[in-house]
Short mmCIF file of C-alpha atoms and ligand atoms in Angstrom, two decimals:
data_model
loop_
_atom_site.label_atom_id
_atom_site.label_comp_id
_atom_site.label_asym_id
_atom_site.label_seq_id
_atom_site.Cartn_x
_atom_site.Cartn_y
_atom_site.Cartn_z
CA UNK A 13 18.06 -31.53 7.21
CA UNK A 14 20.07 -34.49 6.85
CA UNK A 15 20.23 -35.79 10.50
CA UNK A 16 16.23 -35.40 10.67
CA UNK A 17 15.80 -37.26 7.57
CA UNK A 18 17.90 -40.31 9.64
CA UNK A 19 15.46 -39.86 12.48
CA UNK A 20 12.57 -39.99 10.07
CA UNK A 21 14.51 -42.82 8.47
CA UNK A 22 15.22 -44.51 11.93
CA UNK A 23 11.38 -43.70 13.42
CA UNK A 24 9.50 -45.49 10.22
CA UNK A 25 11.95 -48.03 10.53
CA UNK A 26 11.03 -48.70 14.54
CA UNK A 27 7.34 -48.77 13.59
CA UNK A 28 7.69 -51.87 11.62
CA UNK A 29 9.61 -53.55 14.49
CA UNK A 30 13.22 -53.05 13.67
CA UNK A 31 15.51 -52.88 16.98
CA UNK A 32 18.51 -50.35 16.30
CA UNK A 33 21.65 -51.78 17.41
CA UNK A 34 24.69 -48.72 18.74
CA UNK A 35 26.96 -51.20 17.41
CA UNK A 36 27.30 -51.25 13.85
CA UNK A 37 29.14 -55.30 13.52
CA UNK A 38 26.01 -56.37 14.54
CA UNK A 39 23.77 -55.11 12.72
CA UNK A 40 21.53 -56.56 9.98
CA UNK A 41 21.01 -53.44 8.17
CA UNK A 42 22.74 -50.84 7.80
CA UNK A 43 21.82 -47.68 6.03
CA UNK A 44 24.10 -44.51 4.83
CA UNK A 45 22.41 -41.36 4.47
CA UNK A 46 24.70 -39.62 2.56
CA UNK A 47 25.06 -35.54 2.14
CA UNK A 48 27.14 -34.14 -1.56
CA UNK A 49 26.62 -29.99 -0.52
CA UNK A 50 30.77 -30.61 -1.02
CA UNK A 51 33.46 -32.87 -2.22
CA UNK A 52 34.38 -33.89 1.15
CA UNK A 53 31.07 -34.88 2.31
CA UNK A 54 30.69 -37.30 -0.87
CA UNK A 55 34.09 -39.33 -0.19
CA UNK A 56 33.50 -40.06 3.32
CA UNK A 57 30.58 -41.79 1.68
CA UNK A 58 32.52 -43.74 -0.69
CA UNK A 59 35.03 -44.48 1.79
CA UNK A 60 32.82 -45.80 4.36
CA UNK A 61 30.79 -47.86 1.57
CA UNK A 62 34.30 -49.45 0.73
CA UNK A 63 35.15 -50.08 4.80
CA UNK A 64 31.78 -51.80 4.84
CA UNK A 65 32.95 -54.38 1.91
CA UNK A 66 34.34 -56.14 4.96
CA UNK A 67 31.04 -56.28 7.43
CA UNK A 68 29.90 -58.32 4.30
CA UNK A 69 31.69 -60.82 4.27
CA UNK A 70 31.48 -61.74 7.57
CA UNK A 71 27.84 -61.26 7.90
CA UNK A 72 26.18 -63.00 4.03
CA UNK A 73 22.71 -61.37 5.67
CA UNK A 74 23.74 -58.10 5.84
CA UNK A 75 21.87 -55.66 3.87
CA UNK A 76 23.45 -52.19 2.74
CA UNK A 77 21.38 -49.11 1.86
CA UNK A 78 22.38 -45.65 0.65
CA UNK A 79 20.03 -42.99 1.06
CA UNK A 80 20.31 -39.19 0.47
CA UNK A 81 21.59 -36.81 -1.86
CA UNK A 82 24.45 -38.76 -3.12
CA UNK A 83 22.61 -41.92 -3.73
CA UNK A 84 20.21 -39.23 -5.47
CA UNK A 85 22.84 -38.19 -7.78
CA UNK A 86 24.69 -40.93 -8.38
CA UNK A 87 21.53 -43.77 -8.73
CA UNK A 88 22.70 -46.79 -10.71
CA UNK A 89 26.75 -45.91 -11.00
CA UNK A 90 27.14 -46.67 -7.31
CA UNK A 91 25.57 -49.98 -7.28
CA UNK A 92 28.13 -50.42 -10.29
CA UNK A 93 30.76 -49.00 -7.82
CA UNK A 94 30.05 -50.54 -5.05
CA UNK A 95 28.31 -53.81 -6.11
CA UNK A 96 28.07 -54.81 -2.41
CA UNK A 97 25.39 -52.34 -2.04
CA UNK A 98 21.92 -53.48 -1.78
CA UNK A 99 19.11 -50.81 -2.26
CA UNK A 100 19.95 -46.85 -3.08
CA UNK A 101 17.46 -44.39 -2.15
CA UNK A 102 17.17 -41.04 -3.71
CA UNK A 103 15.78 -37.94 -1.72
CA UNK A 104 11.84 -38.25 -2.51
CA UNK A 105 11.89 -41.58 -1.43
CA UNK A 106 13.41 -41.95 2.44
CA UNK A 107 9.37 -42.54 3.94
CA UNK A 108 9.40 -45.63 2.15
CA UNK A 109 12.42 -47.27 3.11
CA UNK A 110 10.89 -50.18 5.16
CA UNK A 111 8.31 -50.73 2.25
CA UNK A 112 11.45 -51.12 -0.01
CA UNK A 113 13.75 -53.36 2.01
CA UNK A 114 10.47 -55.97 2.47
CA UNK A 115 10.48 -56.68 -1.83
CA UNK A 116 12.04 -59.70 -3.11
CA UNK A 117 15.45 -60.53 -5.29
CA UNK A 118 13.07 -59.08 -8.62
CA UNK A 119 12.69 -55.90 -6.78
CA UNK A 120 13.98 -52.41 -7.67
CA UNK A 121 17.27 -51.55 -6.24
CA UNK A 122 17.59 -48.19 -6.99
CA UNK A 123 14.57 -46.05 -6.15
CA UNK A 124 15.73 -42.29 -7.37
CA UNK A 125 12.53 -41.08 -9.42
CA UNK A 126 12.57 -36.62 -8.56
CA UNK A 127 8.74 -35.68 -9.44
CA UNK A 128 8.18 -32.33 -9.60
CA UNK A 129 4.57 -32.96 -7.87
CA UNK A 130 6.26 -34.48 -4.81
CA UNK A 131 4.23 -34.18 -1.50
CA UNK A 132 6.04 -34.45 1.46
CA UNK A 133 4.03 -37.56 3.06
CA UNK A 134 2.20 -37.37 6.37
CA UNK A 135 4.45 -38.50 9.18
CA UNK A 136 4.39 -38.09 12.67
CA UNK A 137 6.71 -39.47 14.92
CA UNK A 138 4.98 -42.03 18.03
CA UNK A 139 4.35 -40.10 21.09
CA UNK A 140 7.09 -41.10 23.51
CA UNK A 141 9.51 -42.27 20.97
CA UNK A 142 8.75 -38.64 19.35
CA UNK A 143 11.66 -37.54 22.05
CA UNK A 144 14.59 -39.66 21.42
CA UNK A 145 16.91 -39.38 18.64
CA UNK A 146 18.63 -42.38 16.65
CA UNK A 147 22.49 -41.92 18.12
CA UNK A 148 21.62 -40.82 21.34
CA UNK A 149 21.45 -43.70 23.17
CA UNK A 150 18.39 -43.13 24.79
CA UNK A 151 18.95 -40.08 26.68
CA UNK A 152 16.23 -37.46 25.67
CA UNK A 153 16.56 -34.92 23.26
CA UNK A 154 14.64 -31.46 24.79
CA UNK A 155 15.68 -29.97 21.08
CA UNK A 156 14.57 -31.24 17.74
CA UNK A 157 14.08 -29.93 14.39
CA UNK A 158 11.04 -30.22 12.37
CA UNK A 159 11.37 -30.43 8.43
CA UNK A 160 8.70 -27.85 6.68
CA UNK A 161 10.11 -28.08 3.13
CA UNK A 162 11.77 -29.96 1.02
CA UNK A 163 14.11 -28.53 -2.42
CA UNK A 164 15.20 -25.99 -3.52
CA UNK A 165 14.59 -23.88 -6.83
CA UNK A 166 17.21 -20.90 -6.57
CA UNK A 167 20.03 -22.40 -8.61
CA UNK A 168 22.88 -20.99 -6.96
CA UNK A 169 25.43 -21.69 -9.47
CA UNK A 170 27.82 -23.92 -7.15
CA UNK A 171 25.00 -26.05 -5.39
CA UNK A 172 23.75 -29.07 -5.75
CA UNK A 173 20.51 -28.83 -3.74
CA UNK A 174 18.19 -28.29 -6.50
CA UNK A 175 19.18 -31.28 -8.33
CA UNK A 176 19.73 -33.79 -5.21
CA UNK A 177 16.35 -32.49 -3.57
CA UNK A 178 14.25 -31.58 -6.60
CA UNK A 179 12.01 -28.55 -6.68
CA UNK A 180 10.83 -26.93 -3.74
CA UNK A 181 7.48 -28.28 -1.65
CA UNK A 182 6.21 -26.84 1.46
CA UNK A 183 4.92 -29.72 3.95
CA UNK A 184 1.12 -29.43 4.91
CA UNK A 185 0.42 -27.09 7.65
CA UNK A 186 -1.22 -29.33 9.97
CA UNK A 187 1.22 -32.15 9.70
CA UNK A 188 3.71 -29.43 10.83
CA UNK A 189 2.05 -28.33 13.62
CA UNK A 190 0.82 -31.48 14.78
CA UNK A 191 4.01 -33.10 14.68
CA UNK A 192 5.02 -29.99 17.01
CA UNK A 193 2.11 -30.47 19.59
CA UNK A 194 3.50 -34.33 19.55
CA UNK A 195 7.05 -33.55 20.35
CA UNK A 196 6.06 -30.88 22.82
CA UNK A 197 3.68 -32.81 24.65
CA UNK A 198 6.23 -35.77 24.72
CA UNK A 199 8.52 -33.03 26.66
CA UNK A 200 10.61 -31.24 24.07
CA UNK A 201 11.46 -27.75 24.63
CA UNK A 202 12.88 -26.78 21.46
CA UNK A 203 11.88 -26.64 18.23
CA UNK A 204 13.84 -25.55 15.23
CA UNK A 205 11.49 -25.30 11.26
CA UNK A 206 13.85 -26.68 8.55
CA UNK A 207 13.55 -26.26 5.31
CA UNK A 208 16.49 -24.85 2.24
CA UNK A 209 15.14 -21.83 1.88
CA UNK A 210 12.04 -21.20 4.90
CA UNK A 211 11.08 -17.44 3.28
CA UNK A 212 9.50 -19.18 0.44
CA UNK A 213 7.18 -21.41 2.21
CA UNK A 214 3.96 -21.83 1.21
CA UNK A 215 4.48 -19.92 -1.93
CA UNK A 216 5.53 -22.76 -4.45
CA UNK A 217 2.45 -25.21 -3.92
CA UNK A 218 0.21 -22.79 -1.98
CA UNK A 219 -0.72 -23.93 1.77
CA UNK A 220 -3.76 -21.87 2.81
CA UNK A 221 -5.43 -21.44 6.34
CA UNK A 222 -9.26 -21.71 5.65
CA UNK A 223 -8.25 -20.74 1.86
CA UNK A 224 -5.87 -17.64 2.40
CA UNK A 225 -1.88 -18.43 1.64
CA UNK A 226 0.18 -19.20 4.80
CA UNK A 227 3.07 -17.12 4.94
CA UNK A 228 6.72 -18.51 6.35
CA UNK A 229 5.79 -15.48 9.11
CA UNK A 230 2.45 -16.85 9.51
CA UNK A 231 3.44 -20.33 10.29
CA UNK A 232 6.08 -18.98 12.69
CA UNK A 233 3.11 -18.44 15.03
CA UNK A 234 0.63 -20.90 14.65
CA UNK A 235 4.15 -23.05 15.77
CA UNK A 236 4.98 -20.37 18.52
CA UNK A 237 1.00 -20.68 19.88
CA UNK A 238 1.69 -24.32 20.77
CA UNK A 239 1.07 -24.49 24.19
CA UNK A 240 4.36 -25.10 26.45
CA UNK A 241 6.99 -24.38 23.51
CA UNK A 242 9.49 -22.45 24.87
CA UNK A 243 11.87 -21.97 21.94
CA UNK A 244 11.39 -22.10 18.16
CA UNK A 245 14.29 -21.29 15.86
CA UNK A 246 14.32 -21.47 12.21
CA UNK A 247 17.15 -22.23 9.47
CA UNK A 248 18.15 -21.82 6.65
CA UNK A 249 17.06 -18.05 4.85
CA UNK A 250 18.26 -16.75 1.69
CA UNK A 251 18.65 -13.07 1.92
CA UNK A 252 17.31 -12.26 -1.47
CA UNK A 253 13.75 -12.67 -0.55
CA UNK A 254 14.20 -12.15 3.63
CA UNK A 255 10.89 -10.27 4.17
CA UNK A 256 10.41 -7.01 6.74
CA UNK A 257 7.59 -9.27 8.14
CA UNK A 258 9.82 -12.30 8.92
CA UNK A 259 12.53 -9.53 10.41
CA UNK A 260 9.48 -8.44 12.84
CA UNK A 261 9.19 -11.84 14.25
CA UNK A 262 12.39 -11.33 16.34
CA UNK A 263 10.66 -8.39 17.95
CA UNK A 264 7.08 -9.67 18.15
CA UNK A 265 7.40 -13.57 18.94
CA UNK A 266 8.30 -14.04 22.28
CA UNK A 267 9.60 -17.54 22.00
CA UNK A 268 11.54 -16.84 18.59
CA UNK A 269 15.23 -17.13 19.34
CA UNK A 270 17.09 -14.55 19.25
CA UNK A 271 19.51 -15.99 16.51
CA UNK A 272 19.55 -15.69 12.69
CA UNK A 273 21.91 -17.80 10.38
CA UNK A 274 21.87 -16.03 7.13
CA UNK A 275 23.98 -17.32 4.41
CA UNK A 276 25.86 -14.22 2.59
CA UNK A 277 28.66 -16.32 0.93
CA UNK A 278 30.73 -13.69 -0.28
CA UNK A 279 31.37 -10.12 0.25
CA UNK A 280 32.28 -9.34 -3.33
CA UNK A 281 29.03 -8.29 -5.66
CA UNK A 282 30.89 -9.54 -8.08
CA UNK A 283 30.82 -12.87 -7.29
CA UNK A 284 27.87 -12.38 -5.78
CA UNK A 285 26.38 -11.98 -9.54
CA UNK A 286 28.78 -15.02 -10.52
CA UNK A 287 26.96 -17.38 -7.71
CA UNK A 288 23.53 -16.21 -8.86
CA UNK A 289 22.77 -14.92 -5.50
CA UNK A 290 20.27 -11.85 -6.56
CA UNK A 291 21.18 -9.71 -3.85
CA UNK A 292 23.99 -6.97 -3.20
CA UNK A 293 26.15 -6.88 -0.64
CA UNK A 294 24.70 -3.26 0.71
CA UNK A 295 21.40 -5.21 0.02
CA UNK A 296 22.80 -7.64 2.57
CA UNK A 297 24.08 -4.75 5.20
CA UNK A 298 20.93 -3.16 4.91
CA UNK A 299 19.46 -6.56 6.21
CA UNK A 300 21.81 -6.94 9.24
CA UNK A 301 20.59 -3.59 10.43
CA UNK A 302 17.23 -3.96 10.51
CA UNK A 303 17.80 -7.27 12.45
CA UNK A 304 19.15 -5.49 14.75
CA UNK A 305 16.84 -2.92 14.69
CA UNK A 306 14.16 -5.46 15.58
CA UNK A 307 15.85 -7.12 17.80
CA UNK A 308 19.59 -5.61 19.30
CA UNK A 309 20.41 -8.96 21.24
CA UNK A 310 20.46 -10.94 17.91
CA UNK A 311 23.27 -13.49 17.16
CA UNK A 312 24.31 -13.50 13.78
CA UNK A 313 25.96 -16.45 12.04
CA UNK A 314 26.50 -17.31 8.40
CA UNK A 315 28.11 -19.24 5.75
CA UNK A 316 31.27 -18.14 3.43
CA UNK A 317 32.90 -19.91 0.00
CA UNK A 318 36.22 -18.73 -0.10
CA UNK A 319 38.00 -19.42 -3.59
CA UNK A 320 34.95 -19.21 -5.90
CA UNK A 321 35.81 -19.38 -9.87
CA UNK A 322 37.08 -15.73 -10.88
CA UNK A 323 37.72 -14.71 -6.82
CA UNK A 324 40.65 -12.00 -7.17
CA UNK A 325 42.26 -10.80 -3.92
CA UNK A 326 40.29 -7.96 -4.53
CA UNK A 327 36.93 -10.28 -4.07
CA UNK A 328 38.30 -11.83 -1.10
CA UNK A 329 39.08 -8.46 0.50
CA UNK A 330 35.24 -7.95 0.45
CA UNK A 331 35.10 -10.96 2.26
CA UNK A 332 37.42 -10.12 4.71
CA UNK A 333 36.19 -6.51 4.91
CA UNK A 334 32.25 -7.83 5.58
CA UNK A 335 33.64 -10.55 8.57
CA UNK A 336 34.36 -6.40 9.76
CA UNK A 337 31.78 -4.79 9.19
CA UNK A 338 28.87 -7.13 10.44
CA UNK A 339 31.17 -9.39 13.18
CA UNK A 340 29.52 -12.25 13.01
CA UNK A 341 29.23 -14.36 15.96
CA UNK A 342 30.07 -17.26 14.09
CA UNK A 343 30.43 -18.41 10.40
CA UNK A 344 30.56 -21.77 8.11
CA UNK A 345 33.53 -21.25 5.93
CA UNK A 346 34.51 -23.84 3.24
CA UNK A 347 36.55 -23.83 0.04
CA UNK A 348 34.60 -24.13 -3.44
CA UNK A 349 34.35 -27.18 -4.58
CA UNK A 350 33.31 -28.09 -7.87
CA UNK A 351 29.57 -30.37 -7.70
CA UNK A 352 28.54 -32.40 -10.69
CA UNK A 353 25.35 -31.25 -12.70
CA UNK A 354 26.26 -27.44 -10.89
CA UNK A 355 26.66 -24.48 -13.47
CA UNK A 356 29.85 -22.99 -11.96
CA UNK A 357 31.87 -26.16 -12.92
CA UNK A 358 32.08 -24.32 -16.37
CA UNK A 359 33.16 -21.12 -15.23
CA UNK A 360 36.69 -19.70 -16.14
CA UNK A 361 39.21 -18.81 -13.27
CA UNK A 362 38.73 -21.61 -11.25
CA UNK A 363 41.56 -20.85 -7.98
CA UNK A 364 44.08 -23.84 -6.80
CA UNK A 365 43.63 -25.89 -3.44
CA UNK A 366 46.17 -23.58 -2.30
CA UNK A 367 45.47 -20.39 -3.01
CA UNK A 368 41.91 -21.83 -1.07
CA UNK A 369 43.75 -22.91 1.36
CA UNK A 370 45.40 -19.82 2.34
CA UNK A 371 42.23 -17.60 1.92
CA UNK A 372 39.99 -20.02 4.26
CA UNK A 373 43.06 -19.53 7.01
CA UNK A 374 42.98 -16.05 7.07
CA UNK A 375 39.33 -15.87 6.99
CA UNK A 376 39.05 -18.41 9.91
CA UNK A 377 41.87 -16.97 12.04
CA UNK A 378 39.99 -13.62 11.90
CA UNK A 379 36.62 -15.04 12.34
CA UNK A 380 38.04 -17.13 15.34
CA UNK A 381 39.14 -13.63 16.93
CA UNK A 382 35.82 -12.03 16.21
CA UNK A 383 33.95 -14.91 17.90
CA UNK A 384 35.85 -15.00 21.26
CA UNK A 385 35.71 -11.04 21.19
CA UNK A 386 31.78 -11.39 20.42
CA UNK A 387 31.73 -13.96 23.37
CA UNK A 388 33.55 -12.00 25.73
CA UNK A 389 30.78 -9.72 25.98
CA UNK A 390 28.72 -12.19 27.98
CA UNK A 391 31.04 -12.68 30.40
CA UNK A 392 29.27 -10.86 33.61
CA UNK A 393 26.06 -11.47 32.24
CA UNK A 394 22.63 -13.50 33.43
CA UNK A 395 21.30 -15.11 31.23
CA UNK A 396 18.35 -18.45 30.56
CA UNK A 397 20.20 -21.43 29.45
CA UNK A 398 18.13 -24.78 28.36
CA UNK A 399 19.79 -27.78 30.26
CA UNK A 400 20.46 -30.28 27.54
CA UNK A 401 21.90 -33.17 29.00
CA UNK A 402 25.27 -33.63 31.88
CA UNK A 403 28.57 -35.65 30.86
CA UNK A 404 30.86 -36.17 33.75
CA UNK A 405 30.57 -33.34 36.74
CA UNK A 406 29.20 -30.79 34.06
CA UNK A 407 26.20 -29.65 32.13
CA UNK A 408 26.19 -28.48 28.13
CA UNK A 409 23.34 -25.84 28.49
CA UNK A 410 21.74 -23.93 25.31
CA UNK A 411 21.41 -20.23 25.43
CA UNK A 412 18.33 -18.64 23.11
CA UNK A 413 21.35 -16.69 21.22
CA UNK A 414 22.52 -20.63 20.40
CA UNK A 415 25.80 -20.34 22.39
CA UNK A 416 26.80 -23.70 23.99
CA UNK A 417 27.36 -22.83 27.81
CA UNK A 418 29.16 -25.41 30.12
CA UNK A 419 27.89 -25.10 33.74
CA UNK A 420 29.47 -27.07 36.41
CA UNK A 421 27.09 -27.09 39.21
CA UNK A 422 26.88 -28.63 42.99
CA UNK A 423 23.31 -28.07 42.36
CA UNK A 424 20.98 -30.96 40.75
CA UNK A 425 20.48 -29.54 37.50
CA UNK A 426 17.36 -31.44 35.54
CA UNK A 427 18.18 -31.66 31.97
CA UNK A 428 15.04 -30.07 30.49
CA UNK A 429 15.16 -27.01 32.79
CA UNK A 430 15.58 -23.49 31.70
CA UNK A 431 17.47 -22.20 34.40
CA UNK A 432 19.45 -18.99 35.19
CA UNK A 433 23.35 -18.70 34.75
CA UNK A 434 25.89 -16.09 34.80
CA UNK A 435 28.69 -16.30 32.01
CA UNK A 436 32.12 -16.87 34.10
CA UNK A 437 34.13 -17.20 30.74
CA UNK A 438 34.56 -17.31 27.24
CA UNK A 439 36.04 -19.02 24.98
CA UNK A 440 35.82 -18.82 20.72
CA UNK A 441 33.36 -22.01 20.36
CA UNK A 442 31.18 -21.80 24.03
CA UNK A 443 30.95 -20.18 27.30
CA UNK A 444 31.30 -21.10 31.01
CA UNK A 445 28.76 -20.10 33.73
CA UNK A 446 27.30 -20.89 37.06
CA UNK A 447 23.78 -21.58 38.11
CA UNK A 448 22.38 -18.54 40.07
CA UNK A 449 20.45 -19.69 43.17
N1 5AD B 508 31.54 -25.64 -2.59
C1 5AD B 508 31.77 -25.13 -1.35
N2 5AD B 508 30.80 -24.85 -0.46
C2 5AD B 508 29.51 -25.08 -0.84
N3 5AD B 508 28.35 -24.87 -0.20
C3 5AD B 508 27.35 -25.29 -1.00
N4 5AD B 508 27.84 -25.72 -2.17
C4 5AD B 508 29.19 -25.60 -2.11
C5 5AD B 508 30.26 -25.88 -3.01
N5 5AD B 508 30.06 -26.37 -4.24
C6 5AD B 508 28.26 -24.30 1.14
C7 5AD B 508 27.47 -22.96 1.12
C8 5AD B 508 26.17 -23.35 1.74
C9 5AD B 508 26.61 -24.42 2.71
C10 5AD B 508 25.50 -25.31 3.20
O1 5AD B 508 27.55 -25.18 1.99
O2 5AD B 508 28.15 -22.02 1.91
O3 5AD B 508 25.52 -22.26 2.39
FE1 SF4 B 509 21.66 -24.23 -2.67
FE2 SF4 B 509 21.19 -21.64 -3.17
FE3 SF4 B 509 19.15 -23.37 -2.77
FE4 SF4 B 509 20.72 -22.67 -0.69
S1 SF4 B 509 19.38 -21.26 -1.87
S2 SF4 B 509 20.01 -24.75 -1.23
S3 SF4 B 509 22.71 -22.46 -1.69
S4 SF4 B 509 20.58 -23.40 -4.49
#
């Protein structure tokens, strides 16, 4: 969500004739967009703001912007922090950067209003420059996400979404897919919907087609009907409200990937209950296998907190028990950490940075296992890889199950290309194929 809104960030900026620079001493501008999901993310920002105290000084016209969640949260404080900062953004208000760096000395600096009628604005990228993202230096990018919400209104008791992002808004449906039929027709393969939680869109402020509510499902293949989209992924899903009808896609959309990252957090119902998550864990297992009822190829992947508030050994066994159970293909694992304005800052039992420590180890030395053993399987296989881009004699290839595949080839290879491979070997992260003639 975060690197689109930079793009968005970096396109508006390009259409009132600013020239990006890859080198950040010379630039005139410079502008954070900053991420608080954890602790860590948030002091990277502060530390970088205090690195750029320097690029100040040397450079009077310099102008310093935060954007994002954390200027969101933290608003006026971090212009008291960090007085070198010029102009902090909060989340609602990223389409109108350019409009706010043109005011005068009088002006604003901190823009963080949250409305609860927020509408997502109408913004398509340029055809041409649709393709190329901010830090790429120019090379194409055949893969690009498209934002269809924005917020979040399930209060999960250790997030800080709902009050960084404000509540949830679906994006109008033809903005969405026209901003698809741009990127496609500038020569983008790959599309992947964002949104915090994609089940639920269209149901907060209603979109309609011709005055009947469009369903996440629904929009799924009005994108998929684009003509000369080869691959549409989604992310992120809450399994509480994960319909039969979205589960169906897998089987009936032929471009849908055949990958599903749904966030179970825990494997305890416990803390389950304790996170506000309104699902069970057998509610969760239940899910898995009708996944892969629909659709038996599907890779899994997911996101854990280990170390909760109240998380006995007993929770964490659930944890560890679940990695067993479903073998993920992958996982997100990181240790609770407590987020201001969040309700589970008050709970009792709160575990020490070691005892989190040693839980996310064991959980990550297992999940490391599962994921070569889960990779392994490919090896021997054919299988349609996207050809992203090359870097030195090889090529970093997409499969639709999301695995990064390394091909070296004698063969010209045109990044771009969906071509045929077979998996030579695996490792826990990617795999290694050859081109098949
Ligand atoms: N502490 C640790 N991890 C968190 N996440 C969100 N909030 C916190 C927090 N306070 C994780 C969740 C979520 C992912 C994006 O970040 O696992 O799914
Ligand atoms: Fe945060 Fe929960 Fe919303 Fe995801 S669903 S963004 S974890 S509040």
């Amino acid at each position: 969500m975060n690197e689109r809104d930079s793009e968005i960030i970096s396109q508006s900026l390009s259409q009132h004739n600013y020239i990006e620079t890859l080198e950040m001493d010379s630039a005139d501008l410079i502008i954070l967009n900053t991420c608080s999901i954890r602790a860590k993310a948030e002091q990277k920002v502060m530390s970088m703001l205090g690195y750029l105290r320097k690029n100040k000084k040397k450079n009077p016209n310099l102008k310093i912007c935060v954007a994002g969640c954390v200027a969101q949260q933290e608003g006026e404080a971090l212009i008291e922090r960090m007085p070198h900062v010029n102009l902090v953004v909060g989340t609602q208000h990223i389409y109108n950067i350019p409009k706010l760096l043109e005011n005068k000395e009088s002006a604003e600096k901190v823009v963080t209003a949250l409305s609860d009628a927020y509408a997502i604005p109408r913004f398509i990228p340029e055809m041409g420059s649709a393709g190329y993202a901010a830090e790429a230096e120019n090379s194409f990018q055949f893969s690009r996400f498209v934002t269809i919400m924005q917020g979040c209104n399930n209060y999960c008791t250790y997030c800080v979404v709902p009050y960084t992002r404000g509540r949830e808004v679906s994006r109008n449906l033809s903005d969405i897919v026209d901003e698809v039929k741009v990127l496609v027709d500038s020569g983008v393969k790959e599309i992947t919907l964002l949104g915090q939680n994609v089940n639920s869109y269209g149901l907060t402020n209603q979109v309609t087609i011709d005055g009947t509510p469009c369903s996440f499902p629904q929009l799924l293949q009005l994108v998929a009907n684009v003509p000369g989209l080869e691959r549409l992924r989604f992310t992120t899903s809450n399994p509480k409200d994960l319909s039969d009808d979205l589960m169906k896609c897998f089987r009936d959309i032929k471009s849908l990937c055949p990958q599903f990252h749904l966030p179970v957090q825990s494997g305890s119902n416990a803390i389950l209950r304790r996170m506000n998550r309104k699902y069970t864990i057998e509610k969760y297992y239940d899910l898995v296998d009708s996944l892969r009822h629909y659709c038996p190829d599907i890779a899994l992947t997911t996101d854990i907190i280990v170390g909760f508030p109240g998380e006995t050994e007993e929770d964490f066994s659930k944890t560890m028990e679940l990695l067993e159970k479903v073998k993920f293909d992958g996982s997100f694992s990181f240790k609770y950490s407590d987020r201001p304005g969040t309700a589970s800052i008050n709970l009792d039992g709160k575990i020490s940075e070691e005892e989190k420590s040693q839980r996310l180890q064991l959980f990550q030395a297992r999940q490391n296992q599962i994921s070569l053993e889960k990779n392994e399987q490919y090896v021997g296989k054919e299988i349609a890889v996207l050809v992203e881009f090359k870097r030195d004699a090889k090529y970093q290839c997409r499969a639709s199950t999301n695995h990064v595949v390394h091909v070296t080839s004698t063969k010209n290879c045109v990044p771009g290309e969906i071509v045929r491979t077979r998996i030579t070997r695996a490792g826990q992260h990617s795999l290694q194929g050859e081109i098949l003639a």
